[in-house]
XYZ file of C-alpha atoms in Angstrom:
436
model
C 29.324 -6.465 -3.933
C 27.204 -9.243 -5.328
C 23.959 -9.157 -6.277
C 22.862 -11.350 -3.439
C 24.931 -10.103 -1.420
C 22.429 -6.776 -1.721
C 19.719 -8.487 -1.178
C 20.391 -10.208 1.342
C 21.296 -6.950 3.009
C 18.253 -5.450 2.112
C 16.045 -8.212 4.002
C 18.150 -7.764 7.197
C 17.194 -4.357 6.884
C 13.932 -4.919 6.494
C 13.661 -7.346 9.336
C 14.684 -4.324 11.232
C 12.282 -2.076 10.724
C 13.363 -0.679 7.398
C 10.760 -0.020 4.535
C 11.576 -2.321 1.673
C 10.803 0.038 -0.737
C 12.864 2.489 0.352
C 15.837 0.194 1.218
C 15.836 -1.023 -2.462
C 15.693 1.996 -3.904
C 19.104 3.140 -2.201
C 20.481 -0.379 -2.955
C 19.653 -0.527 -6.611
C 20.836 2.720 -7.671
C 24.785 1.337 -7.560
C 23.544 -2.228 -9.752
C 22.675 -2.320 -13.245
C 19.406 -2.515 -14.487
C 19.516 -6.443 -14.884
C 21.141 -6.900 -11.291
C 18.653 -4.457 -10.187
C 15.887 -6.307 -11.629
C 16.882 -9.568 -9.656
C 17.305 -8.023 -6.343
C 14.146 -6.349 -6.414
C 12.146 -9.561 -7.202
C 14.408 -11.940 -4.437
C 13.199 -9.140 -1.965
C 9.660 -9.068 -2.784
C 9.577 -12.688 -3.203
C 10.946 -13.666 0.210
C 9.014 -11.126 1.789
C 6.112 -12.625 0.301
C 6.515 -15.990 1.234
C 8.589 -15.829 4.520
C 6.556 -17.401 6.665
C 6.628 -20.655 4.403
C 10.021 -20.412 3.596
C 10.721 -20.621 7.506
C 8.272 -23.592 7.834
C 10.485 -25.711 5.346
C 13.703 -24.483 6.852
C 13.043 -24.956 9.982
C 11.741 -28.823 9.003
C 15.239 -29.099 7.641
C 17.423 -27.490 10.353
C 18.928 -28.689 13.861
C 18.559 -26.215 16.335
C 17.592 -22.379 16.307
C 19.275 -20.727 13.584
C 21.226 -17.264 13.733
C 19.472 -14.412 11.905
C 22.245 -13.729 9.322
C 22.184 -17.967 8.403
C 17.865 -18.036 8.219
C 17.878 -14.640 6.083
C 21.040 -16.757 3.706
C 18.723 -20.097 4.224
C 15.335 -17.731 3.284
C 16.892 -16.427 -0.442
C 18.114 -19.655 -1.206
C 14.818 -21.638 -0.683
C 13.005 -18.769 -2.208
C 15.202 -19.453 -5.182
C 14.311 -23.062 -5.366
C 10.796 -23.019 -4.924
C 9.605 -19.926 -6.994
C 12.429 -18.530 -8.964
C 13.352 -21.383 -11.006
C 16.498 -21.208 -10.242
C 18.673 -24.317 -10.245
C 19.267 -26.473 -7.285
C 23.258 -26.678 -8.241
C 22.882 -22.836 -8.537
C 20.834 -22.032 -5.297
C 23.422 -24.440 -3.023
C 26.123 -22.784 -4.186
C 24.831 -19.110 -4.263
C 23.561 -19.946 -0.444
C 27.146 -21.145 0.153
C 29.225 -18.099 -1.467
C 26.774 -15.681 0.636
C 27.864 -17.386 3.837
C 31.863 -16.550 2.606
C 30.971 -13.352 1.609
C 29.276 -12.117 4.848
C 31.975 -13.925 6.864
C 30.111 -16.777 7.682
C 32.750 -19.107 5.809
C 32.763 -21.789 9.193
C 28.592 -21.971 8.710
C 28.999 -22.799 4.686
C 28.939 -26.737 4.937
C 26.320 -27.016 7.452
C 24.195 -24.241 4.707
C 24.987 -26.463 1.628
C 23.677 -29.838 3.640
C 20.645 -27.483 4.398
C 20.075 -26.701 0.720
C 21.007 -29.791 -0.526
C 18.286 -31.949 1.967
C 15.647 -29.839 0.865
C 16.469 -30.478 -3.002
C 16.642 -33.783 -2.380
C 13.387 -33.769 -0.439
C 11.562 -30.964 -3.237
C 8.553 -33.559 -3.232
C 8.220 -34.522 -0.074
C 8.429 -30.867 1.957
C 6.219 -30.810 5.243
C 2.629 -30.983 4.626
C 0.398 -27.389 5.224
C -1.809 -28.156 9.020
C -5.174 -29.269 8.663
C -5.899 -26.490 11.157
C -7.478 -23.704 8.674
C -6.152 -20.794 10.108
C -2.790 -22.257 10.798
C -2.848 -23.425 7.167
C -3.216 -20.149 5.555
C -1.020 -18.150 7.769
C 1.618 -20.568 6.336
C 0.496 -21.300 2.776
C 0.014 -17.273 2.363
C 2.657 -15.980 4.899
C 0.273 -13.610 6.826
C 0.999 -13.373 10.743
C -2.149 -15.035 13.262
C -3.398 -11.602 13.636
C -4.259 -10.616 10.371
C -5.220 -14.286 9.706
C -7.934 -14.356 12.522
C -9.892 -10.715 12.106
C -10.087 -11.793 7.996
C -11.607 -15.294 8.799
C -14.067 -13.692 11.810
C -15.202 -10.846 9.679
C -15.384 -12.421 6.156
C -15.352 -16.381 6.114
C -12.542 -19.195 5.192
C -13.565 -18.918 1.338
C -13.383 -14.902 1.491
C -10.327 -14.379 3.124
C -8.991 -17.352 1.322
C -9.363 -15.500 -2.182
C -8.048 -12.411 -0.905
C -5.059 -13.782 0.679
C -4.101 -15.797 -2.593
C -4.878 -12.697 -4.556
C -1.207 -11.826 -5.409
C -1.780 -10.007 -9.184
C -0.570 -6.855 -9.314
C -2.736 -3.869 -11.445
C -0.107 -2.692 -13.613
C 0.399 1.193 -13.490
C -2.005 3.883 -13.433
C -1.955 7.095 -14.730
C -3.783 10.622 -15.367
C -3.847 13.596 -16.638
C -2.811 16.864 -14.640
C -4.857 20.251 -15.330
C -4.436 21.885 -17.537
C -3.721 18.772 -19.573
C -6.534 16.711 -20.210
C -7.801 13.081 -20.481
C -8.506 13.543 -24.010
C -4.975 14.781 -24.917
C -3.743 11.769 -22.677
C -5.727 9.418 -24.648
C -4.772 10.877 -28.037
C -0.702 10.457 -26.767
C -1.229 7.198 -25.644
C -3.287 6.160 -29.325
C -0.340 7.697 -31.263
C 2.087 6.255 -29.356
C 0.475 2.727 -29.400
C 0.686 2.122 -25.803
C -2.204 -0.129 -24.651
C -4.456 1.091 -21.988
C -7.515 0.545 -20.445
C -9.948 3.651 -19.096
C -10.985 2.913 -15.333
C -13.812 1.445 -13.927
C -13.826 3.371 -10.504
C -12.696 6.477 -12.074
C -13.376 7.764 -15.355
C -9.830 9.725 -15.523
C -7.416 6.694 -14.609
C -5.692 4.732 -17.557
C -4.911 1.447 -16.942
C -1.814 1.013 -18.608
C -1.228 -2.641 -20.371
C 2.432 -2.339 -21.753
C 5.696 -0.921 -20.552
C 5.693 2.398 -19.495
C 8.949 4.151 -17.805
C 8.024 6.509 -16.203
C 11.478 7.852 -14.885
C 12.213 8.572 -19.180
C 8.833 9.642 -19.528
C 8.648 13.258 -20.685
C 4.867 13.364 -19.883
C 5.749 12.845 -16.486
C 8.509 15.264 -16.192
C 6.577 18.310 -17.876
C 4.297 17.892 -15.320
C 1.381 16.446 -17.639
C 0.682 13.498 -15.890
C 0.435 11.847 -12.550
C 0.890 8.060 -11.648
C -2.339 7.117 -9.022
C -4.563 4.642 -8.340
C -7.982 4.209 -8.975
C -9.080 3.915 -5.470
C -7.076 7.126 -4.550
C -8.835 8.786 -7.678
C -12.139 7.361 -6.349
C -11.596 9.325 -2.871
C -10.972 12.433 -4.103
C -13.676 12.421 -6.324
C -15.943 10.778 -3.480
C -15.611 14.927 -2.213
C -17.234 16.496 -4.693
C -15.006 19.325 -5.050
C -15.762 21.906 -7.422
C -13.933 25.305 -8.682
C -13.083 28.064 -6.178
C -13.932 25.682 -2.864
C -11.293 25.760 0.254
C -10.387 22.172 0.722
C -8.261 20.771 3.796
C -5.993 17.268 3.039
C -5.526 16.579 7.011
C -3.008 13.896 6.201
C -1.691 15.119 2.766
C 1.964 13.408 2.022
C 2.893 12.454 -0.263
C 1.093 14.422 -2.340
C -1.177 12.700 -4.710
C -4.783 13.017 -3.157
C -3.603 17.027 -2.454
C -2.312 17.111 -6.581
C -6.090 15.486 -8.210
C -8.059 17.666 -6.042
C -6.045 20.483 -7.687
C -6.726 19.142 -10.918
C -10.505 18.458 -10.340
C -10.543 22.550 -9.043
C -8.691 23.339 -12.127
C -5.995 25.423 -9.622
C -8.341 27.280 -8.170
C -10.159 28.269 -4.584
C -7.622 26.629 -1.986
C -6.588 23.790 -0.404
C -4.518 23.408 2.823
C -2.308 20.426 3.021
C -1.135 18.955 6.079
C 1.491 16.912 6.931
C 3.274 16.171 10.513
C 7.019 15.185 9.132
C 9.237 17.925 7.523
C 10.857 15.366 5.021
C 7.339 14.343 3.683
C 6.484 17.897 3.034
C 9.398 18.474 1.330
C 8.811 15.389 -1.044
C 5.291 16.854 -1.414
C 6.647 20.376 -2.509
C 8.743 18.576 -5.493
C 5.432 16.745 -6.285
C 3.200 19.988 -6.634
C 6.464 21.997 -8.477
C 6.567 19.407 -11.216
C 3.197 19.020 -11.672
C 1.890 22.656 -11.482
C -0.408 22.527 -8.681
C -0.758 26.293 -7.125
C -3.424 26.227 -5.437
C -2.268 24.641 -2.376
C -0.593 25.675 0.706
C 1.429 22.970 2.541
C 2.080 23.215 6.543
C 3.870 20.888 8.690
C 1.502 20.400 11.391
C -0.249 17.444 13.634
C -4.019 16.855 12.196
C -4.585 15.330 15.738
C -4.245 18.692 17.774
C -7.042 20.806 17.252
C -6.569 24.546 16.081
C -9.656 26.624 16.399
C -8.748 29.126 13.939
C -9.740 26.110 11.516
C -13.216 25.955 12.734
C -16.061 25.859 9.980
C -13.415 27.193 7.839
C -13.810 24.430 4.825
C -16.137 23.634 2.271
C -14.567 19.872 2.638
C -12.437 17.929 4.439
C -10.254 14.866 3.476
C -8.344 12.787 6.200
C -6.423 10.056 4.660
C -5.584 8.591 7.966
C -2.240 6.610 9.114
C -3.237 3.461 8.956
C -1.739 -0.188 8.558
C -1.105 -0.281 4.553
C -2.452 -3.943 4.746
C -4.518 -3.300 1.711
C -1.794 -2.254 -0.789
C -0.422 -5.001 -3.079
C 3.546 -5.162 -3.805
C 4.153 -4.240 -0.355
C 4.767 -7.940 2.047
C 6.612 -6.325 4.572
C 3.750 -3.863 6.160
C 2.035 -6.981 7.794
C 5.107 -8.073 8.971
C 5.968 -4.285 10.519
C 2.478 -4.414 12.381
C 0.367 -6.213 14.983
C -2.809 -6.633 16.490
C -1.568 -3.573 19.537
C -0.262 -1.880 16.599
C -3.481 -1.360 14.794
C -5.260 -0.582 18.317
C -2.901 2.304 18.841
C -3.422 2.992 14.748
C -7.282 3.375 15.769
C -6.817 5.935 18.508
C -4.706 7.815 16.787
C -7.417 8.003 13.853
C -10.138 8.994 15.862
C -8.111 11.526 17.717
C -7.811 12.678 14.041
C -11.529 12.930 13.229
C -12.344 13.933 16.063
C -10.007 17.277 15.756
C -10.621 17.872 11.864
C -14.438 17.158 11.647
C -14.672 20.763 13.434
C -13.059 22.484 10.462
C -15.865 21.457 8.222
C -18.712 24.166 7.649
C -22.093 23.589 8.188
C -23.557 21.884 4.911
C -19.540 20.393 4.335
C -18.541 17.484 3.253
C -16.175 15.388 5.916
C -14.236 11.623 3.967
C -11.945 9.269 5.595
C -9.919 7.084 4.026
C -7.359 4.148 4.778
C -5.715 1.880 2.593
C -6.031 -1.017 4.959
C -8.994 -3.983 5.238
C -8.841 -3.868 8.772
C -12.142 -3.055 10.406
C -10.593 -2.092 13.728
C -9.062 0.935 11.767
C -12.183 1.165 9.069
C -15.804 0.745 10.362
C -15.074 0.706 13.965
C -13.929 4.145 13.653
C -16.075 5.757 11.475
C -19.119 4.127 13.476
C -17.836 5.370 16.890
C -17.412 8.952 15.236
C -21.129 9.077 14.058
C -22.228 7.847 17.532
C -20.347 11.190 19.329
C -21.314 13.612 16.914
C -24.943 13.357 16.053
C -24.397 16.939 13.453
C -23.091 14.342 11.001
C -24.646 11.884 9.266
C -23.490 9.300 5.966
C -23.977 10.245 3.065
C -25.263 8.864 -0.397
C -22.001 6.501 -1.868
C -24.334 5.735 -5.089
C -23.406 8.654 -7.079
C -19.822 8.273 -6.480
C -19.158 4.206 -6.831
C -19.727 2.167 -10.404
C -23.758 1.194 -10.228
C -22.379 -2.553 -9.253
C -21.191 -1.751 -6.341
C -23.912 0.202 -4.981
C -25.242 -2.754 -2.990
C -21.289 -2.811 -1.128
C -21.826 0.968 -0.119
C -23.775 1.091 3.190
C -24.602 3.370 5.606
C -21.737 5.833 3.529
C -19.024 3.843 3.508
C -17.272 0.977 1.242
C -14.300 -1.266 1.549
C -12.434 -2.165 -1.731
C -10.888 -5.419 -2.267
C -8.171 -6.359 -4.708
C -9.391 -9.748 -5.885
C -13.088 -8.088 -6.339
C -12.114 -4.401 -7.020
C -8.663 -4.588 -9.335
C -7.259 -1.927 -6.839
C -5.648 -1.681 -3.344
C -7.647 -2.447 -0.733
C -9.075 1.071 0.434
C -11.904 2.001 2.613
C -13.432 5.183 2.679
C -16.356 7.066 4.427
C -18.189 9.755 3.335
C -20.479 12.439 5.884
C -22.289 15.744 5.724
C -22.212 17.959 8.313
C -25.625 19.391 9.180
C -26.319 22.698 7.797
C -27.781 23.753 11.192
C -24.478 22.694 13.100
């Protein structure tokens, strides 16, 4: 099977509902690594522009197209305009897809698609004066996503964070009981460039190649690969040596594995998750990296078990949420919609509103999304503090860099990529009255 031939595969699946991570990774393990390579970006790349790739098509095209001729039509253009790829090269690629997927009748009227857009490269349809119809196009967001960014931030604001497409590079740390110092050494004598983080002083920011799947760091269990804004939310709890944590929402793992880390294995931690197969994954992370401290149990955080009650020192619910914040991922705001995210919201109260009652009076209570979204951010966190007067926020300025105090109201703080260098998280962080 081609190379294009799996990606274009992958994007139908996609369009169906599939997770485009996950669909590559099953597709790329029969490719070699330079096939691989080239799927992965076509994939990301349509995904990222799709919207504008179907504005120029569509200019082009007579009539409504069939699914299986847009999704050739799609890869082609996105080959054209931002893969440097040939025109002779795209048209004919485009054309051999058609034949290969046994669309052989449709190749002619595909090649006088491809070849009318060549010819017309400098003269494609102009971007609507209409603002937010301009930037749903030009950045391939849908209308709903497009109109709560420019109501709640501004045309400039949203406009920098929907053109904010640089990725971070990856992030590691250190796993107790190896240390950031002995991480820093191995990176030194190993001359692989890094920089320490700015939200969390135990991230390295990695600047050159790193692999981790030949990494023996990461097999031995020394290290773990996490973001800085995940880092930031764990340590936003405060947890110390010998405290019984709950992770409400706990796959896949990571938040559950740097709490560990920070308690240096000890006291307890309960993770939750509601799918088997996720707490299965999560097993395999806490085996390799030596985390035994922690009890996993497949169970729904929105049900409310009063054996739980007042039980923990701190709680952490990393909620369900859109994923509209996390970078190298186009096809979550394609997944969701503007009911979507409503149901998202109930379901994350119903959430707090369970697992605030397993925090102890005097505990510590932090939600976290990695979305932008205040329908699934604010909104919830300030209808939870207005039906349950025993908590209240709680002081942000020991936890974020001293710059982004001013950003960290009322206990809470949204990151943004293009201002933060991380995924666009939110968290929230409450006490629980010691008289509750």
């Amino acid at each position: 099977m081609s190379a294009r031939r799996v990606a274009f595969n992958v994007l139908l699946e996609v369009g169906a509902g599939a997770y485009a991570n996950l669909s590559l990774k099953q597709a790329l393990s029969k490719l070699d690594p330079r096939e691989a390579a080239w799927v992965s970006a076509a994939v990301y790349t349509v995904l990222d522009h799709r919207m504008y790739l179907d504005y120029v098509i569509d200019h082009f095209a007579n009539g409504r197209l069939k699914l299986q001729i847009r999704e050739i039509l799609r890869l082609g253009v996105c080959q054209l305009l931002y893969m440097n790829v040939p025109d002779s090269a795209a048209c004919n690629e485009s054309v051999q897809l058609a034949k290969e997927i046994g669309k052989g009748a449709l190749s002619g009227y595909v090649n006088g698609i491809m070849r009318n857009i060549c010819r017309n490269r400098d003269h494609l349809p102009p971007l609507p004066e209409d603002t937010k119809q301009r930037l749903i196009l030009q950045y391939s967001y849908p209308e709903y996503i497009v109109e709560e960014y420019l109501f709640e931030y501004g045309e400039a604001f949203t406009e920098a964070m929907l053109s904010h497409t640089e990725g971070h590079g990856m992030t590691v740390r250190a796993q107790h009981p190896y240390t950031s110092e002995a991480l820093e050494a191995e990176l030194e004598r190993r001359n692989l460039g890094y920089e320490r983080g700015k939200l969390a002083k135990d991230a390295f920011k990695l600047t050159k190649g790193f692999d981790v799947s030949q990494e023996p760091l990461f097999f031995e269990g020394k290290i773990a690969v996490q973001s800085e804004s995940a880092m930031l939310v764990c340590r936003a709890l405060n947890v110390r040596p010998g405290m019984r944590v709950l992770d409400a929402c706990a796959a896949p793992g990571g938040k559950t594995a740097y709490l560990a880390d920070l308690m240096q294995n000890t006291g307890e931690i309960a993770a939750w998750e509601l799918h088997e197969h996720r707490a299965e994954l999560m097993k395999k992370t806490f085996e390799r990296l030596g985390v035994c401290n922690a009890e996993i149990v497949v169970r729904d955080a929105s049900e409310y078990v009063e054996t739980y009650e007042g039980k923990f020192d701190v709680v952490l619910i990393d909620a369900p949420c859109s994923g509209l914040g996390v970078l190298g991922k186009p096809d979550a705001r394609y997944a969701k919609s503007g009911a979507i995210i409503e149901e998202l919201s109930k379901l994350q109260s119903a959430i707090l509103n369970a697992c605030c009652r397993y925090v102890k009076p005097g505990g510590v209570l932090v939600y976290a999304t990695c979305t932008i979204s205040k329908r699934e951010n604010e909104a919830v966190v300030r209808r939870f503090l207005d039906s349950h007067g025993e908590f209240i926020p709680a002081d942000l300025a020991p936890v974020v860099p001293s710059e982004m105090e001013a950003r960290a109201k009322e206990g809470m703080i949204q990151l943004f990529p293009h201002l933060d260098g991380t995924e666009g998280f939110f968290f929230a962080k409450m006490e629980r009255s010691a008289q509750a």
